[in-house]
PDB file of C-alpha atoms in Angstrom:
ATOM      1  CA  MET A   1       9.040  41.189 -45.309  1.00 52.00           C
ATOM      2  CA  SER A   2      12.522  38.831 -45.492  1.00 60.00           C
ATOM      3  CA  GLU A   3      15.490  39.279 -43.497  1.00 65.00           C
ATOM      4  CA  ARG A   4      17.197  41.151 -46.682  1.00 68.00           C
ATOM      5  CA  MET A   5      15.023  43.979 -46.293  1.00 69.00           C
ATOM      6  CA  LYS A   6      16.280  45.016 -42.234  1.00 69.00           C
ATOM      7  CA  PRO A   7      19.547  45.976 -42.360  1.00 71.00           C
ATOM      8  CA  ALA A   8      18.387  47.610 -45.991  1.00 69.00           C
ATOM      9  CA  LEU A   9      15.878  49.556 -43.606  1.00 73.00           C
ATOM     10  CA  LEU A  10      17.676  49.811 -40.593  1.00 73.00           C
ATOM     11  CA  PHE A  11      20.753  50.808 -42.657  1.00 76.00           C
ATOM     12  CA  GLY A  12      18.748  53.032 -45.668  1.00 78.00           C
ATOM     13  CA  PRO A  13      18.264  56.551 -43.099  1.00 81.00           C
ATOM     14  CA  LEU A  14      21.687  56.516 -42.321  1.00 80.00           C
ATOM     15  CA  VAL A  15      23.364  56.059 -45.251  1.00 80.00           C
ATOM     16  CA  LEU A  16      19.811  58.735 -47.167  1.00 84.00           C
ATOM     17  CA  PHE A  17      22.155  61.144 -43.723  1.00 85.00           C
ATOM     18  CA  LEU A  18      25.173  61.029 -44.647  1.00 81.00           C
ATOM     19  CA  CYS A  19      24.239  61.275 -48.594  1.00 83.00           C
ATOM     20  CA  LEU A  20      23.149  64.422 -47.513  1.00 85.00           C
ATOM     21  CA  ALA A  21      24.978  65.516 -45.264  1.00 84.00           C
ATOM     22  CA  TYR A  22      28.385  65.274 -47.317  1.00 83.00           C
ATOM     23  CA  PHE A  23      27.790  63.882 -50.169  1.00 84.00           C
ATOM     24  CA  VAL A  24      25.532  66.687 -51.954  1.00 85.00           C
ATOM     25  CA  PRO A  25      27.258  69.869 -50.207  1.00 86.00           C
ATOM     26  CA  PHE A  26      30.961  67.887 -51.995  1.00 86.00           C
ATOM     27  CA  LEU A  27      28.944  68.059 -55.169  1.00 88.00           C
ATOM     28  CA  GLY A  28      28.155  71.354 -55.103  1.00 88.00           C
ATOM     29  CA  VAL A  29      32.082  72.579 -54.464  1.00 88.00           C
ATOM     30  CA  MET A  30      32.785  69.682 -57.414  1.00 90.00           C
ATOM     31  CA  GLN A  31      30.232  72.445 -59.275  1.00 90.00           C
ATOM     32  CA  TRP A  32      32.395  75.274 -58.166  1.00 88.00           C
ATOM     33  CA  SER A  33      35.881  74.522 -59.395  1.00 89.00           C
ATOM     34  CA  VAL A  34      35.397  73.822 -62.569  1.00 90.00           C
ATOM     35  CA  THR A  35      32.801  76.668 -62.213  1.00 88.00           C
ATOM     36  CA  LEU A  36      33.761  79.628 -60.837  1.00 84.00           C
ATOM     37  CA  PRO A  37      34.833  82.317 -62.095  1.00 82.00           C
ATOM     38  CA  GLU A  38      34.009  80.756 -65.672  1.00 85.00           C
ATOM     39  CA  PRO A  39      33.862  77.335 -66.438  1.00 87.00           C
ATOM     40  CA  GLY A  40      36.344  74.508 -67.521  1.00 87.00           C
ATOM     41  CA  VAL A  41      39.181  73.103 -65.365  1.00 88.00           C
ATOM     42  CA  GLY A  42      41.036  75.921 -65.081  1.00 88.00           C
ATOM     43  CA  GLN A  43      41.426  76.869 -61.784  1.00 90.00           C
ATOM     44  CA  TYR A  44      42.567  72.576 -61.076  1.00 91.00           C
ATOM     45  CA  VAL A  45      45.667  73.310 -63.846  1.00 91.00           C
ATOM     46  CA  LYS A  46      46.108  76.874 -61.399  1.00 89.00           C
ATOM     47  CA  ALA A  47      46.182  74.405 -58.077  1.00 88.00           C
ATOM     48  CA  VAL A  48      48.838  72.033 -59.348  1.00 89.00           C
ATOM     49  CA  SER A  49      51.207  74.695 -61.205  1.00 90.00           C
ATOM     50  CA  ASP A  50      51.233  77.587 -58.843  1.00 90.00           C
ATOM     51  CA  PRO A  51      54.283  78.066 -56.405  1.00 92.00           C
ATOM     52  CA  LEU A  52      52.299  78.883 -53.275  1.00 91.00           C
ATOM     53  CA  ILE A  53      49.768  76.550 -53.633  1.00 91.00           C
ATOM     54  CA  ILE A  54      52.864  73.821 -54.077  1.00 92.00           C
ATOM     55  CA  SER A  55      54.896  74.708 -51.266  1.00 93.00           C
ATOM     56  CA  VAL A  56      51.355  74.491 -48.502  1.00 93.00           C
ATOM     57  CA  PHE A  57      50.857  71.331 -50.256  1.00 92.00           C
ATOM     58  CA  ILE A  58      54.502  70.082 -49.400  1.00 93.00           C
ATOM     59  CA  ARG A  59      54.171  71.545 -46.020  1.00 93.00           C
ATOM     60  CA  THR A  60      50.780  70.383 -45.171  1.00 93.00           C
ATOM     61  CA  PHE A  61      52.285  66.706 -45.475  1.00 93.00           C
ATOM     62  CA  ARG A  62      56.425  67.065 -44.168  1.00 94.00           C
ATOM     63  CA  ILE A  63      53.992  68.704 -41.112  1.00 94.00           C
ATOM     64  CA  CYS A  64      51.045  65.583 -41.681  1.00 94.00           C
ATOM     65  CA  LEU A  65      54.100  62.955 -41.933  1.00 94.00           C
ATOM     66  CA  ILE A  66      55.823  63.538 -38.602  1.00 96.00           C
ATOM     67  CA  VAL A  67      53.159  63.487 -36.786  1.00 96.00           C
ATOM     68  CA  THR A  68      52.604  60.485 -37.824  1.00 95.00           C
ATOM     69  CA  ILE A  69      55.381  59.204 -37.344  1.00 95.00           C
ATOM     70  CA  LEU A  70      55.964  60.673 -33.866  1.00 96.00           C
ATOM     71  CA  SER A  71      52.049  59.694 -32.721  1.00 95.00           C
ATOM     72  CA  ILE A  72      52.723  56.361 -34.025  1.00 96.00           C
ATOM     73  CA  ALA A  73      55.859  55.800 -31.227  1.00 95.00           C
ATOM     74  CA  ALA A  74      53.925  57.588 -29.537  1.00 95.00           C
ATOM     75  CA  ALA A  75      51.150  55.374 -29.329  1.00 95.00           C
ATOM     76  CA  TYR A  76      52.456  52.034 -29.684  1.00 95.00           C
ATOM     77  CA  CYS A  77      54.311  52.803 -26.530  1.00 93.00           C
ATOM     78  CA  ILE A  78      50.720  53.988 -24.758  1.00 93.00           C
ATOM     79  CA  ALA A  79      48.695  50.287 -25.543  1.00 93.00           C
ATOM     80  CA  TYR A  80      51.561  48.918 -25.005  1.00 93.00           C
ATOM     81  CA  ILE A  81      51.688  49.472 -21.978  1.00 93.00           C
ATOM     82  CA  TRP A  82      47.453  49.433 -21.686  1.00 92.00           C
ATOM     83  CA  VAL A  83      47.540  46.386 -23.290  1.00 91.00           C
ATOM     84  CA  ARG A  84      50.402  44.302 -20.816  1.00 89.00           C
ATOM     85  CA  GLY A  85      51.146  46.043 -18.553  1.00 87.00           C
ATOM     86  CA  THR A  86      49.648  45.665 -14.096  1.00 89.00           C
ATOM     87  CA  PRO A  87      46.027  46.896 -13.884  1.00 89.00           C
ATOM     88  CA  MET A  88      47.922  50.311 -12.191  1.00 92.00           C
ATOM     89  CA  GLN A  89      50.084  50.818 -15.541  1.00 90.00           C
ATOM     90  CA  ARG A  90      46.505  49.971 -17.614  1.00 90.00           C
ATOM     91  CA  LEU A  91      43.968  52.949 -15.654  1.00 90.00           C
ATOM     92  CA  ALA A  92      46.951  55.052 -15.824  1.00 89.00           C
ATOM     93  CA  MET A  93      47.004  54.593 -19.896  1.00 89.00           C
ATOM     94  CA  GLU A  94      43.077  54.801 -19.967  1.00 88.00           C
ATOM     95  CA  ILE A  95      42.712  57.881 -17.938  1.00 88.00           C
ATOM     96  CA  CYS A  96      45.449  59.873 -20.349  1.00 85.00           C
ATOM     97  CA  ILE A  97      44.123  58.252 -23.325  1.00 86.00           C
ATOM     98  CA  LEU A  98      40.370  58.896 -22.434  1.00 85.00           C
ATOM     99  CA  ILE A  99      40.693  62.975 -20.639  1.00 85.00           C
ATOM    100  CA  PRO A 100      41.443  64.490 -23.931  1.00 82.00           C
ATOM    101  CA  PHE A 101      38.507  63.682 -25.365  1.00 82.00           C
ATOM    102  CA  TRP A 102      36.720  65.384 -23.013  1.00 84.00           C
ATOM    103  CA  ILE A 103      38.830  68.620 -23.936  1.00 85.00           C
ATOM    104  CA  SER A 104      38.090  70.247 -26.844  1.00 85.00           C
ATOM    105  CA  ILE A 105      41.000  70.971 -29.099  1.00 87.00           C
ATOM    106  CA  LEU A 106      40.054  74.752 -29.181  1.00 88.00           C
ATOM    107  CA  THR A 107      40.876  74.591 -26.091  1.00 89.00           C
ATOM    108  CA  ARG A 108      44.327  72.556 -26.515  1.00 89.00           C
ATOM    109  CA  ALA A 109      45.626  75.109 -28.706  1.00 90.00           C
ATOM    110  CA  PHE A 110      45.588  77.788 -26.527  1.00 90.00           C
ATOM    111  CA  GLY A 111      46.884  75.643 -23.551  1.00 90.00           C
ATOM    112  CA  TRP A 112      50.135  75.084 -25.601  1.00 92.00           C
ATOM    113  CA  VAL A 113      50.310  79.649 -26.723  1.00 91.00           C
ATOM    114  CA  ALA A 114      50.186  79.734 -22.017  1.00 89.00           C
ATOM    115  CA  LEU A 115      52.908  77.338 -22.390  1.00 91.00           C
ATOM    116  CA  LEU A 116      55.161  77.481 -25.527  1.00 90.00           C
ATOM    117  CA  THR A 117      55.449  82.088 -25.826  1.00 89.00           C
ATOM    118  CA  ASN A 118      57.727  83.816 -24.759  1.00 88.00           C
ATOM    119  CA  ARG A 119      56.674  84.532 -21.847  1.00 87.00           C
ATOM    120  CA  GLY A 120      54.839  81.088 -21.160  1.00 87.00           C
ATOM    121  CA  LEU A 121      55.263  78.245 -18.203  1.00 89.00           C
ATOM    122  CA  ILE A 122      57.451  76.894 -19.851  1.00 91.00           C
ATOM    123  CA  ASN A 123      60.284  79.680 -21.178  1.00 90.00           C
ATOM    124  CA  THR A 124      60.088  81.446 -18.091  1.00 91.00           C
ATOM    125  CA  TRP A 125      61.059  78.096 -15.880  1.00 91.00           C
ATOM    126  CA  LEU A 126      63.440  77.095 -18.037  1.00 90.00           C
ATOM    127  CA  GLN A 127      64.895  81.427 -17.657  1.00 89.00           C
ATOM    128  CA  GLN A 128      64.706  81.502 -12.961  1.00 89.00           C
ATOM    129  CA  ILE A 129      66.646  77.402 -12.882  1.00 90.00           C
ATOM    130  CA  GLY A 130      69.085  79.040 -15.697  1.00 86.00           C
ATOM    131  CA  ILE A 131      69.325  76.213 -18.795  1.00 88.00           C
ATOM    132  CA  ILE A 132      68.673  79.880 -20.922  1.00 85.00           C
ATOM    133  CA  SER A 133      69.883  82.718 -21.244  1.00 84.00           C
ATOM    134  CA  GLU A 134      66.616  84.336 -23.619  1.00 87.00           C
ATOM    135  CA  PRO A 135      63.336  82.906 -24.558  1.00 88.00           C
ATOM    136  CA  LEU A 136      62.971  80.214 -26.593  1.00 88.00           C
ATOM    137  CA  THR A 137      60.993  80.349 -30.408  1.00 88.00           C
ATOM    138  CA  LEU A 138      58.445  78.013 -29.162  1.00 88.00           C
ATOM    139  CA  VAL A 139      55.113  78.630 -30.892  1.00 89.00           C
ATOM    140  CA  ARG A 140      53.592  80.439 -33.967  1.00 88.00           C
ATOM    141  CA  ASN A 141      56.251  78.240 -35.989  1.00 89.00           C
ATOM    142  CA  GLU A 142      55.968  74.204 -37.060  1.00 91.00           C
ATOM    143  CA  PHE A 143      57.693  73.062 -34.023  1.00 92.00           C
ATOM    144  CA  GLY A 144      54.452  73.856 -31.776  1.00 92.00           C
ATOM    145  CA  VAL A 145      52.360  73.083 -35.229  1.00 93.00           C
ATOM    146  CA  VAL A 146      53.731  69.587 -34.791  1.00 94.00           C
ATOM    147  CA  LEU A 147      53.934  69.030 -30.833  1.00 93.00           C
ATOM    148  CA  GLY A 148      50.476  70.521 -30.880  1.00 93.00           C
ATOM    149  CA  MET A 149      48.499  67.923 -33.697  1.00 94.00           C
ATOM    150  CA  THR A 150      50.865  65.282 -32.285  1.00 94.00           C
ATOM    151  CA  HIS A 151      49.208  65.926 -28.649  1.00 92.00           C
ATOM    152  CA  PHE A 152      45.743  65.718 -30.681  1.00 92.00           C
ATOM    153  CA  LEU A 153      46.283  62.722 -33.051  1.00 93.00           C
ATOM    154  CA  ILE A 154      47.487  60.249 -30.421  1.00 93.00           C
ATOM    155  CA  PRO A 155      44.629  58.930 -28.417  1.00 92.00           C
ATOM    156  CA  PHE A 156      43.144  58.195 -32.036  1.00 92.00           C
ATOM    157  CA  ALA A 157      46.312  56.751 -33.029  1.00 93.00           C
ATOM    158  CA  VAL A 158      45.692  54.311 -29.630  1.00 93.00           C
ATOM    159  CA  PHE A 159      43.003  52.605 -29.918  1.00 92.00           C
ATOM    160  CA  PRO A 160      43.749  50.402 -33.858  1.00 92.00           C
ATOM    161  CA  ILE A 161      47.348  49.217 -32.195  1.00 94.00           C
ATOM    162  CA  ALA A 162      45.619  48.006 -29.259  1.00 93.00           C
ATOM    163  CA  SER A 163      43.227  46.282 -30.870  1.00 91.00           C
ATOM    164  CA  ALA A 164      45.733  45.001 -32.848  1.00 91.00           C
ATOM    165  CA  MET A 165      48.036  43.680 -29.900  1.00 91.00           C
ATOM    166  CA  ARG A 166      44.886  42.348 -28.141  1.00 90.00           C
ATOM    167  CA  SER A 167      44.346  40.658 -31.155  1.00 88.00           C
ATOM    168  CA  LEU A 168      48.344  38.704 -31.009  1.00 85.00           C
ATOM    169  CA  ASP A 169      48.107  35.073 -30.181  1.00 81.00           C
ATOM    170  CA  GLU A 170      49.713  34.563 -26.473  1.00 82.00           C
ATOM    171  CA  ARG A 171      50.752  31.150 -27.847  1.00 84.00           C
ATOM    172  CA  VAL A 172      52.877  32.217 -30.495  1.00 84.00           C
ATOM    173  CA  LEU A 173      54.988  34.398 -28.148  1.00 82.00           C
ATOM    174  CA  MET A 174      54.854  31.483 -25.785  1.00 84.00           C
ATOM    175  CA  ALA A 175      56.224  29.288 -28.363  1.00 86.00           C
ATOM    176  CA  ALA A 176      59.639  31.880 -28.932  1.00 83.00           C
ATOM    177  CA  ARG A 177      59.756  31.965 -25.545  1.00 82.00           C
ATOM    178  CA  GLY A 178      59.578  28.567 -25.690  1.00 82.00           C
ATOM    179  CA  MET A 179      61.970  27.958 -28.293  1.00 84.00           C
ATOM    180  CA  GLY A 180      65.329  30.014 -26.768  1.00 82.00           C
ATOM    181  CA  ALA A 181      64.417  33.343 -27.716  1.00 81.00           C
ATOM    182  CA  THR A 182      64.723  36.511 -25.218  1.00 83.00           C
ATOM    183  CA  ARG A 183      62.210  39.131 -24.787  1.00 83.00           C
ATOM    184  CA  LEU A 184      63.490  41.721 -26.790  1.00 86.00           C
ATOM    185  CA  ARG A 185      63.807  39.376 -29.631  1.00 86.00           C
ATOM    186  CA  THR A 186      60.438  37.736 -28.679  1.00 86.00           C
ATOM    187  CA  PHE A 187      58.825  41.946 -29.227  1.00 86.00           C
ATOM    188  CA  TRP A 188      60.750  42.605 -32.191  1.00 88.00           C
ATOM    189  CA  ALA A 189      60.814  39.488 -34.321  1.00 86.00           C
ATOM    190  CA  ILE A 190      57.512  38.006 -33.693  1.00 87.00           C
ATOM    191  CA  PHE A 191      55.034  40.890 -31.135  1.00 90.00           C
ATOM    192  CA  VAL A 192      55.551  44.458 -33.802  1.00 89.00           C
ATOM    193  CA  PRO A 193      54.853  42.506 -37.085  1.00 90.00           C
ATOM    194  CA  MET A 194      52.173  40.702 -35.794  1.00 90.00           C
ATOM    195  CA  THR A 195      50.625  44.469 -35.340  1.00 91.00           C
ATOM    196  CA  LEU A 196      52.012  45.846 -38.335  1.00 91.00           C
ATOM    197  CA  PRO A 197      48.253  46.556 -39.735  1.00 87.00           C
ATOM    198  CA  GLY A 198      47.432  47.671 -36.304  1.00 90.00           C
ATOM    199  CA  VAL A 199      50.487  50.433 -37.141  1.00 92.00           C
ATOM    200  CA  LEU A 200      49.487  51.113 -40.608  1.00 89.00           C
ATOM    201  CA  GLY A 201      46.128  51.373 -39.294  1.00 87.00           C
ATOM    202  CA  ALA A 202      46.247  53.330 -36.956  1.00 92.00           C
ATOM    203  CA  GLY A 203      49.181  55.526 -39.851  1.00 91.00           C
ATOM    204  CA  ILE A 204      46.235  56.576 -42.120  1.00 88.00           C
ATOM    205  CA  ILE A 205      44.009  57.532 -38.997  1.00 89.00           C
ATOM    206  CA  VAL A 206      46.830  59.945 -38.287  1.00 93.00           C
ATOM    207  CA  PHE A 207      47.951  61.048 -41.271  1.00 92.00           C
ATOM    208  CA  VAL A 208      44.556  61.763 -42.844  1.00 89.00           C
ATOM    209  CA  PHE A 209      42.740  63.365 -39.761  1.00 90.00           C
ATOM    210  CA  ALA A 210      46.381  65.936 -39.847  1.00 92.00           C
ATOM    211  CA  LEU A 211      45.253  66.130 -43.240  1.00 90.00           C
ATOM    212  CA  GLY A 212      42.395  68.007 -42.717  1.00 86.00           C
ATOM    213  CA  PHE A 213      43.299  70.301 -39.648  1.00 89.00           C
ATOM    214  CA  PHE A 214      42.693  73.954 -39.650  1.00 89.00           C
ATOM    215  CA  ILE A 215      42.491  75.321 -35.661  1.00 89.00           C
ATOM    216  CA  THR A 216      46.009  73.699 -34.195  1.00 89.00           C
ATOM    217  CA  PRO A 217      47.804  74.863 -36.850  1.00 90.00           C
ATOM    218  CA  ALA A 218      46.278  78.937 -37.247  1.00 89.00           C
ATOM    219  CA  ILE A 219      46.223  78.925 -33.547  1.00 91.00           C
ATOM    220  CA  LEU A 220      50.313  77.319 -33.130  1.00 91.00           C
ATOM    221  CA  GLY A 221      51.609  78.507 -36.129  1.00 88.00           C
ATOM    222  CA  GLY A 222      50.402  82.070 -36.438  1.00 82.00           C
ATOM    223  CA  GLY A 223      49.825  81.888 -40.202  1.00 81.00           C
ATOM    224  CA  ARG A 224      53.151  81.318 -40.663  1.00 83.00           C
ATOM    225  CA  SER A 225      53.256  78.066 -41.042  1.00 84.00           C
ATOM    226  CA  VAL A 226      49.805  77.392 -43.113  1.00 89.00           C
ATOM    227  CA  MET A 227      48.350  74.149 -44.134  1.00 92.00           C
ATOM    228  CA  ILE A 228      46.327  73.078 -46.978  1.00 91.00           C
ATOM    229  CA  ALA A 229      43.131  73.565 -44.752  1.00 90.00           C
ATOM    230  CA  GLU A 230      43.662  77.081 -43.469  1.00 90.00           C
ATOM    231  CA  LEU A 231      45.111  78.186 -47.236  1.00 91.00           C
ATOM    232  CA  ILE A 232      41.355  76.818 -48.132  1.00 90.00           C
ATOM    233  CA  TYR A 233      39.542  79.012 -45.894  1.00 89.00           C
ATOM    234  CA  LEU A 234      41.693  81.568 -47.030  1.00 87.00           C
ATOM    235  CA  ARG A 235      40.647  81.086 -50.779  1.00 87.00           C
ATOM    236  CA  LEU A 236      37.201  80.769 -49.792  1.00 83.00           C
ATOM    237  CA  PHE A 237      36.634  83.736 -47.156  1.00 83.00           C
ATOM    238  CA  GLN A 238      39.060  86.224 -47.239  1.00 81.00           C
ATOM    239  CA  SER A 239      39.793  86.561 -50.742  1.00 77.00           C
ATOM    240  CA  PRO A 240      37.799  85.386 -52.026  1.00 78.00           C
ATOM    241  CA  ASP A 241      38.992  82.738 -54.590  1.00 85.00           C
ATOM    242  CA  TRP A 242      36.051  80.022 -54.303  1.00 88.00           C
ATOM    243  CA  GLY A 243      36.682  78.054 -57.737  1.00 90.00           C
ATOM    244  CA  LEU A 244      40.422  77.797 -56.974  1.00 90.00           C
ATOM    245  CA  GLY A 245      39.189  77.310 -52.509  1.00 90.00           C
ATOM    246  CA  ALA A 246      36.238  74.785 -54.461  1.00 91.00           C
ATOM    247  CA  ALA A 247      39.393  72.559 -56.528  1.00 91.00           C
ATOM    248  CA  MET A 248      42.444  72.486 -53.507  1.00 92.00           C
ATOM    249  CA  SER A 249      38.927  71.478 -51.541  1.00 91.00           C
ATOM    250  CA  VAL A 250      38.080  68.747 -54.323  1.00 92.00           C
ATOM    251  CA  ILE A 251      41.664  67.659 -54.513  1.00 91.00           C
ATOM    252  CA  LEU A 252      42.614  66.649 -51.509  1.00 90.00           C
ATOM    253  CA  MET A 253      39.471  65.296 -50.420  1.00 89.00           C
ATOM    254  CA  LEU A 254      40.626  62.326 -53.076  1.00 89.00           C
ATOM    255  CA  ILE A 255      43.599  61.850 -51.233  1.00 87.00           C
ATOM    256  CA  VAL A 256      42.055  61.316 -48.503  1.00 86.00           C
ATOM    257  CA  ALA A 257      39.887  58.911 -50.105  1.00 86.00           C
ATOM    258  CA  GLY A 258      43.120  57.462 -51.383  1.00 85.00           C
ATOM    259  CA  LEU A 259      44.518  56.923 -48.245  1.00 81.00           C
ATOM    260  CA  LEU A 260      41.080  55.903 -46.902  1.00 80.00           C
ATOM    261  CA  ALA A 261      41.619  53.184 -49.844  1.00 82.00           C
ATOM    262  CA  LEU A 262      44.408  52.198 -48.508  1.00 77.00           C
ATOM    263  CA  MET A 263      43.559  51.109 -45.132  1.00 72.00           C
ATOM    264  CA  MET A 264      40.211  49.430 -45.862  1.00 73.00           C
ATOM    265  CA  ARG A 265      42.774  47.129 -48.646  1.00 73.00           C
ATOM    266  CA  TYR A 266      46.232  46.642 -46.092  1.00 65.00           C
ATOM    267  CA  ALA A 267      45.053  47.552 -42.528  1.00 56.00           C
ATOM    268  CA  ARG A 268      42.510  44.719 -41.887  1.00 57.00           C
ATOM    269  CA  PRO A 269      42.844  41.928 -40.674  1.00 49.00           C
ATOM    270  CA  LYS A 270      43.909  39.383 -43.204  1.00 47.00           C
ATOM    271  CA  SER A 271      40.512  36.713 -41.131  1.00 41.00           C
ATOM    272  CA  MET A 272      38.773  38.999 -42.816  1.00 39.00           C
ATOM    273  CA  LEU A 273      39.923  39.575 -45.693  1.00 39.00           C
ATOM    274  CA  ARG A 274      39.594  35.980 -46.284  1.00 39.00           C
TER     275      ARG A 274
END
């Protein structure tokens, strides 16, 4: 057996499994989108012309963009301390990063509901100390959705940013300091630009994950901040309008594929592009 055949034999079963588990079902969804309720592209035309669907897409992109910005900002601070902090600070950051992975998304969503409802812990505490007289509306709206999604996605943004920070050449930072640059100037002029590929990769990962969120918006949005994944679910299982739901799924999948292509093109380290 030649050396070139060994990688193919190793990865062949994995590729076959992925095709059977994802690609073949997706072909079925594509078939629904052009055959139900009648053959043609009418469902795609409706998906891009229906004001309700367009408004849901716009809301989804707006929420995903806000979540991405907040997640990247928080993840950058966490990754910086994790990579360049003291041993105790690094340990604390590792605990903060890893513990959320041990808690299911459903448990987190209901945890936020317990915190944010009118009779939840936050409103009760604020009323008891006299900061507010009436409960704040913190859930069943976009605020609750953004908060819950950001809390879930921050750890996913930390890893690519931390990887970019660890790959920096310390000699560049030392040279900047040796030439008289302050710590703040070194950070903004050298450190941040050199970690931008990691930031871009983290941003695309978070945005792609956010596009497909279903449980968190459904629970924390309370049906008032419907996102595209929830609308697809409603079209497929409650209307049912399988053709339109399939068409929206295909459009969403194409958007995700385009974002992943951008990540592969621009978010890789320069050394990998040579």
